[in-house]
Amino acid sequence: MISGKLTETENTNYTVYLIKPESLWDVASSYFGTVLDSSEVKLDGSFEFKNLPNAIVPTLLEIVVQTPGESAKKLQNTDLESSNYMPIVWQNGDNIQIESSAKSFQKNFSFLNPSELNKQIAELRDLKFEAYNKFLKGRHWKVEEGSQLLLKEKAIANYKEYMIDFSAKTDQFYVAMVGVRWVSPEKDYERIPELLVDQCEKWKESSIENPWVFELCKKGDKNNLPLMVGDTFPNSALPLLSQDTITINKVLGEKLTLIDIWASWCAPCRKENREILLPLWKEFNNKGFQIVAYGLENSLKGWENAIKTDNAAHWIHASHLAGDDSPLMKEVRLQTIPANFLLNSEGKVIAKNLHGNDLVLYVKEYLTD
């Protein structure tokens, strides 16, 4: 059986649902999957599922707690403190007993005598909340300020790295897949395509036979993902501010090149021009460092004014003046900025999306080796 007991149920008629995700991308997603059973929580907080699946092999399920009037399949991912669901692994013959709080279900969820799989899922959950407490809890960013937006992105990246590392190390498929989905319940892997590629390669090489591997590898197809570390940057022809046209390979720095994708309307990009790129250019341009800035612009005048205002005319500037319909963005398969790529002298991507002090340190260390 699957049964349990909840605390903090006073004055609310909670219902607990058992849901089976039918695909990898159903995991941790609202309104997907199949409801297998439901149980009204009794006055003493207890519940029990009786309509369990016939699972001759381990199967990933989700237990979801809902208040009256809420959809059984509405999952809370925005506020982790009140997240209302927990993945579990079930197989015929298992007897799963759990305890938790109705108001902070995922956070306080615990198994009694868990299997190795469920023990690891609980460990992953613990790691998730450790990272949340360290990087995100209680933090508020003024995203309209350039530096604040980049600080927020860095904090989120640090938070996700905990689960990425755990998924890389585990030898349990469903545990790894929960990690992949918790990294981005909204299914946005643009900033971390390497996660999908690495997980695809890992489980393709294993002996596991699971249709979710195909789904993972379909989304993790390198041809559909942004350029990654180790890839060669396309030798694109770019129209310059000077009205000339250059190709990337013709203007590569002797040692290191920063391809900076920015826009005149992007506050963090403008701040980085003035506070990070200009000092880097002045210190390292004569030491083999090059900057090629590509603008997502519609207006020539706005583009020119931004470059002049930021004192950024020292380095190369290019744009198709096509706005969001940028040919270069399509080539590197990106949708969001700020973004950047660091290339070696042969045009290979050796790092990407480094900003602020992280970018400064990388450039200094690379050019002083």
Short mmCIF file of N, CA and C in Angstrom, two decimals, residues 83-149:
data_model
loop_
_atom_site.label_atom_id
_atom_site.label_comp_id
_atom_site.label_asym_id
_atom_site.label_seq_id
_atom_site.Cartn_x
_atom_site.Cartn_y
_atom_site.Cartn_z
N SER A 83 5.48 23.95 -1.52
CA SER A 83 5.34 22.99 -2.63
C SER A 83 4.52 21.79 -2.17
N ASN A 84 3.52 21.42 -2.98
CA ASN A 84 2.47 20.48 -2.54
C ASN A 84 2.58 19.08 -3.12
N TYR A 85 3.73 18.71 -3.66
CA TYR A 85 3.83 17.37 -4.26
C TYR A 85 5.21 16.78 -3.99
N MET A 86 5.28 15.47 -4.16
CA MET A 86 6.55 14.77 -3.97
C MET A 86 6.61 13.56 -4.88
N PRO A 87 7.66 13.42 -5.69
CA PRO A 87 7.84 12.21 -6.50
C PRO A 87 8.23 11.03 -5.61
N ILE A 88 7.73 9.85 -5.96
CA ILE A 88 8.13 8.62 -5.28
C ILE A 88 8.28 7.54 -6.34
N VAL A 89 8.99 6.48 -6.00
CA VAL A 89 9.10 5.32 -6.90
C VAL A 89 8.36 4.16 -6.27
N TRP A 90 7.47 3.55 -7.07
CA TRP A 90 6.62 2.45 -6.59
C TRP A 90 6.85 1.21 -7.46
N GLN A 91 6.76 0.05 -6.83
CA GLN A 91 6.81 -1.23 -7.53
C GLN A 91 5.91 -2.21 -6.78
N ASN A 92 5.33 -3.15 -7.53
CA ASN A 92 4.48 -4.16 -6.90
C ASN A 92 5.15 -4.75 -5.66
N GLY A 93 4.38 -4.82 -4.58
CA GLY A 93 4.89 -5.42 -3.35
C GLY A 93 5.45 -4.41 -2.37
N ASP A 94 5.67 -3.16 -2.84
CA ASP A 94 6.19 -2.14 -1.93
C ASP A 94 5.13 -1.73 -0.91
N ASN A 95 5.59 -1.36 0.25
CA ASN A 95 4.72 -0.78 1.27
C ASN A 95 5.32 0.56 1.65
N ILE A 96 4.77 1.63 1.08
CA ILE A 96 5.34 2.96 1.27
C ILE A 96 4.51 3.72 2.29
N GLN A 97 5.17 4.15 3.34
CA GLN A 97 4.52 4.96 4.37
C GLN A 97 5.27 6.28 4.49
N ILE A 98 4.48 7.34 4.55
CA ILE A 98 5.12 8.65 4.58
C ILE A 98 4.51 9.51 5.68
N GLU A 99 5.25 10.54 6.06
CA GLU A 99 4.76 11.57 6.97
C GLU A 99 5.15 12.93 6.40
N SER A 100 4.27 13.91 6.61
CA SER A 100 4.59 15.25 6.13
C SER A 100 3.63 16.26 6.72
N SER A 101 3.80 17.50 6.28
CA SER A 101 2.92 18.59 6.66
C SER A 101 2.06 18.96 5.46
N ALA A 102 0.78 19.21 5.67
CA ALA A 102 -0.09 19.57 4.56
C ALA A 102 0.29 20.91 3.94
N LYS A 103 0.84 21.81 4.74
CA LYS A 103 1.13 23.16 4.25
C LYS A 103 2.53 23.31 3.67
N SER A 104 3.41 22.41 3.98
CA SER A 104 4.75 22.43 3.38
C SER A 104 5.12 20.98 3.07
N PHE A 105 4.38 20.41 2.14
CA PHE A 105 4.38 18.97 1.91
C PHE A 105 5.74 18.46 1.44
N GLN A 106 6.26 19.04 0.37
CA GLN A 106 7.53 18.56 -0.16
C GLN A 106 8.68 18.80 0.82
N LYS A 107 8.69 19.94 1.44
CA LYS A 107 9.77 20.30 2.35
C LYS A 107 9.88 19.33 3.52
N ASN A 108 8.74 18.93 4.07
CA ASN A 108 8.74 18.09 5.28
C ASN A 108 8.46 16.61 5.01
N PHE A 109 8.40 16.25 3.76
CA PHE A 109 8.08 14.87 3.38
C PHE A 109 9.17 13.91 3.86
N SER A 110 8.76 12.82 4.49
CA SER A 110 9.72 11.79 4.91
C SER A 110 9.13 10.40 4.71
N PHE A 111 9.99 9.48 4.30
CA PHE A 111 9.62 8.07 4.14
C PHE A 111 9.94 7.32 5.42
N LEU A 112 9.12 6.33 5.75
CA LEU A 112 9.45 5.40 6.82
C LEU A 112 10.02 4.15 6.17
N ASN A 113 11.27 3.82 6.48
CA ASN A 113 11.95 2.65 5.90
C ASN A 113 11.92 2.68 4.37
N PRO A 114 12.51 3.71 3.76
CA PRO A 114 12.44 3.84 2.29
C PRO A 114 13.32 2.84 1.55
N SER A 115 12.94 2.55 0.31
CA SER A 115 13.80 1.79 -0.60
C SER A 115 15.00 2.68 -0.96
N GLU A 116 15.98 2.09 -1.60
CA GLU A 116 17.17 2.87 -1.99
C GLU A 116 16.77 4.00 -2.95
N LEU A 117 15.86 3.71 -3.88
CA LEU A 117 15.41 4.74 -4.82
C LEU A 117 14.75 5.90 -4.10
N ASN A 118 13.82 5.60 -3.21
CA ASN A 118 13.13 6.67 -2.51
C ASN A 118 14.05 7.40 -1.52
N LYS A 119 15.00 6.68 -0.99
CA LYS A 119 15.99 7.32 -0.12
C LYS A 119 16.76 8.37 -0.90
N GLN A 120 17.14 8.05 -2.13
CA GLN A 120 17.89 9.00 -2.95
C GLN A 120 17.02 10.19 -3.38
N ILE A 121 15.75 9.93 -3.67
CA ILE A 121 14.85 11.04 -4.01
C ILE A 121 14.74 12.00 -2.83
N ALA A 122 14.66 11.45 -1.62
CA ALA A 122 14.60 12.30 -0.43
C ALA A 122 15.91 13.08 -0.25
N GLU A 123 17.04 12.44 -0.56
CA GLU A 123 18.32 13.13 -0.48
C GLU A 123 18.40 14.26 -1.49
N LEU A 124 17.88 14.00 -2.69
CA LEU A 124 17.84 15.05 -3.72
C LEU A 124 16.97 16.21 -3.26
N ARG A 125 15.84 15.90 -2.66
CA ARG A 125 14.97 16.96 -2.12
C ARG A 125 15.69 17.77 -1.06
N ASP A 126 16.42 17.09 -0.17
CA ASP A 126 17.17 17.79 0.88
C ASP A 126 18.20 18.73 0.26
N LEU A 127 18.86 18.26 -0.78
CA LEU A 127 19.87 19.07 -1.46
C LEU A 127 19.22 20.27 -2.13
N LYS A 128 18.07 20.06 -2.71
CA LYS A 128 17.32 21.14 -3.35
C LYS A 128 17.02 22.25 -2.34
N PHE A 129 16.56 21.88 -1.16
CA PHE A 129 16.23 22.89 -0.15
C PHE A 129 17.48 23.51 0.46
N GLU A 130 18.55 22.75 0.54
CA GLU A 130 19.82 23.32 1.00
C GLU A 130 20.27 24.43 0.05
N ALA A 131 20.18 24.14 -1.25
CA ALA A 131 20.56 25.15 -2.25
C ALA A 131 19.60 26.33 -2.23
N TYR A 132 18.31 26.05 -2.07
CA TYR A 132 17.31 27.12 -2.00
C TYR A 132 17.60 28.04 -0.82
N ASN A 133 17.87 27.47 0.34
CA ASN A 133 18.15 28.28 1.53
C ASN A 133 19.44 29.09 1.36
N LYS A 134 20.40 28.54 0.66
CA LYS A 134 21.69 29.21 0.50
C LYS A 134 21.65 30.33 -0.52
N PHE A 135 20.92 30.13 -1.61
CA PHE A 135 21.01 31.08 -2.71
C PHE A 135 19.74 31.90 -2.99
N LEU A 136 18.57 31.39 -2.62
CA LEU A 136 17.34 32.04 -3.06
C LEU A 136 16.42 32.52 -1.94
N LYS A 137 16.36 31.80 -0.84
CA LYS A 137 15.38 32.12 0.20
C LYS A 137 15.60 33.54 0.75
N GLY A 138 14.53 34.31 0.75
CA GLY A 138 14.58 35.65 1.32
C GLY A 138 15.28 36.67 0.46
N ARG A 139 15.72 36.27 -0.73
CA ARG A 139 16.42 37.21 -1.61
C ARG A 139 15.42 37.94 -2.50
N HIS A 140 15.63 39.22 -2.66
CA HIS A 140 14.79 40.03 -3.55
C HIS A 140 15.71 40.89 -4.42
N TRP A 141 15.49 40.83 -5.71
CA TRP A 141 16.33 41.57 -6.64
C TRP A 141 15.52 42.62 -7.38
N LYS A 142 16.09 43.78 -7.56
CA LYS A 142 15.48 44.81 -8.40
C LYS A 142 15.94 44.55 -9.83
N VAL A 143 15.15 43.76 -10.55
CA VAL A 143 15.60 43.27 -11.86
C VAL A 143 15.71 44.38 -12.89
N GLU A 144 15.11 45.54 -12.61
CA GLU A 144 15.26 46.65 -13.55
C GLU A 144 16.68 47.22 -13.51
N GLU A 145 17.43 46.90 -12.46
CA GLU A 145 18.82 47.32 -12.38
C GLU A 145 19.70 46.22 -12.96
N GLY A 146 20.61 46.62 -13.84
CA GLY A 146 21.42 45.64 -14.56
C GLY A 146 22.14 44.66 -13.66
N SER A 147 22.85 45.18 -12.67
CA SER A 147 23.64 44.29 -11.81
C SER A 147 22.75 43.36 -11.01
N GLN A 148 21.56 43.83 -10.61
CA GLN A 148 20.64 43.01 -9.83
C GLN A 148 20.13 41.83 -10.65
N LEU A 149 19.83 42.05 -11.92
CA LEU A 149 19.35 40.97 -12.78
C LEU A 149 20.42 39.90 -12.95
#
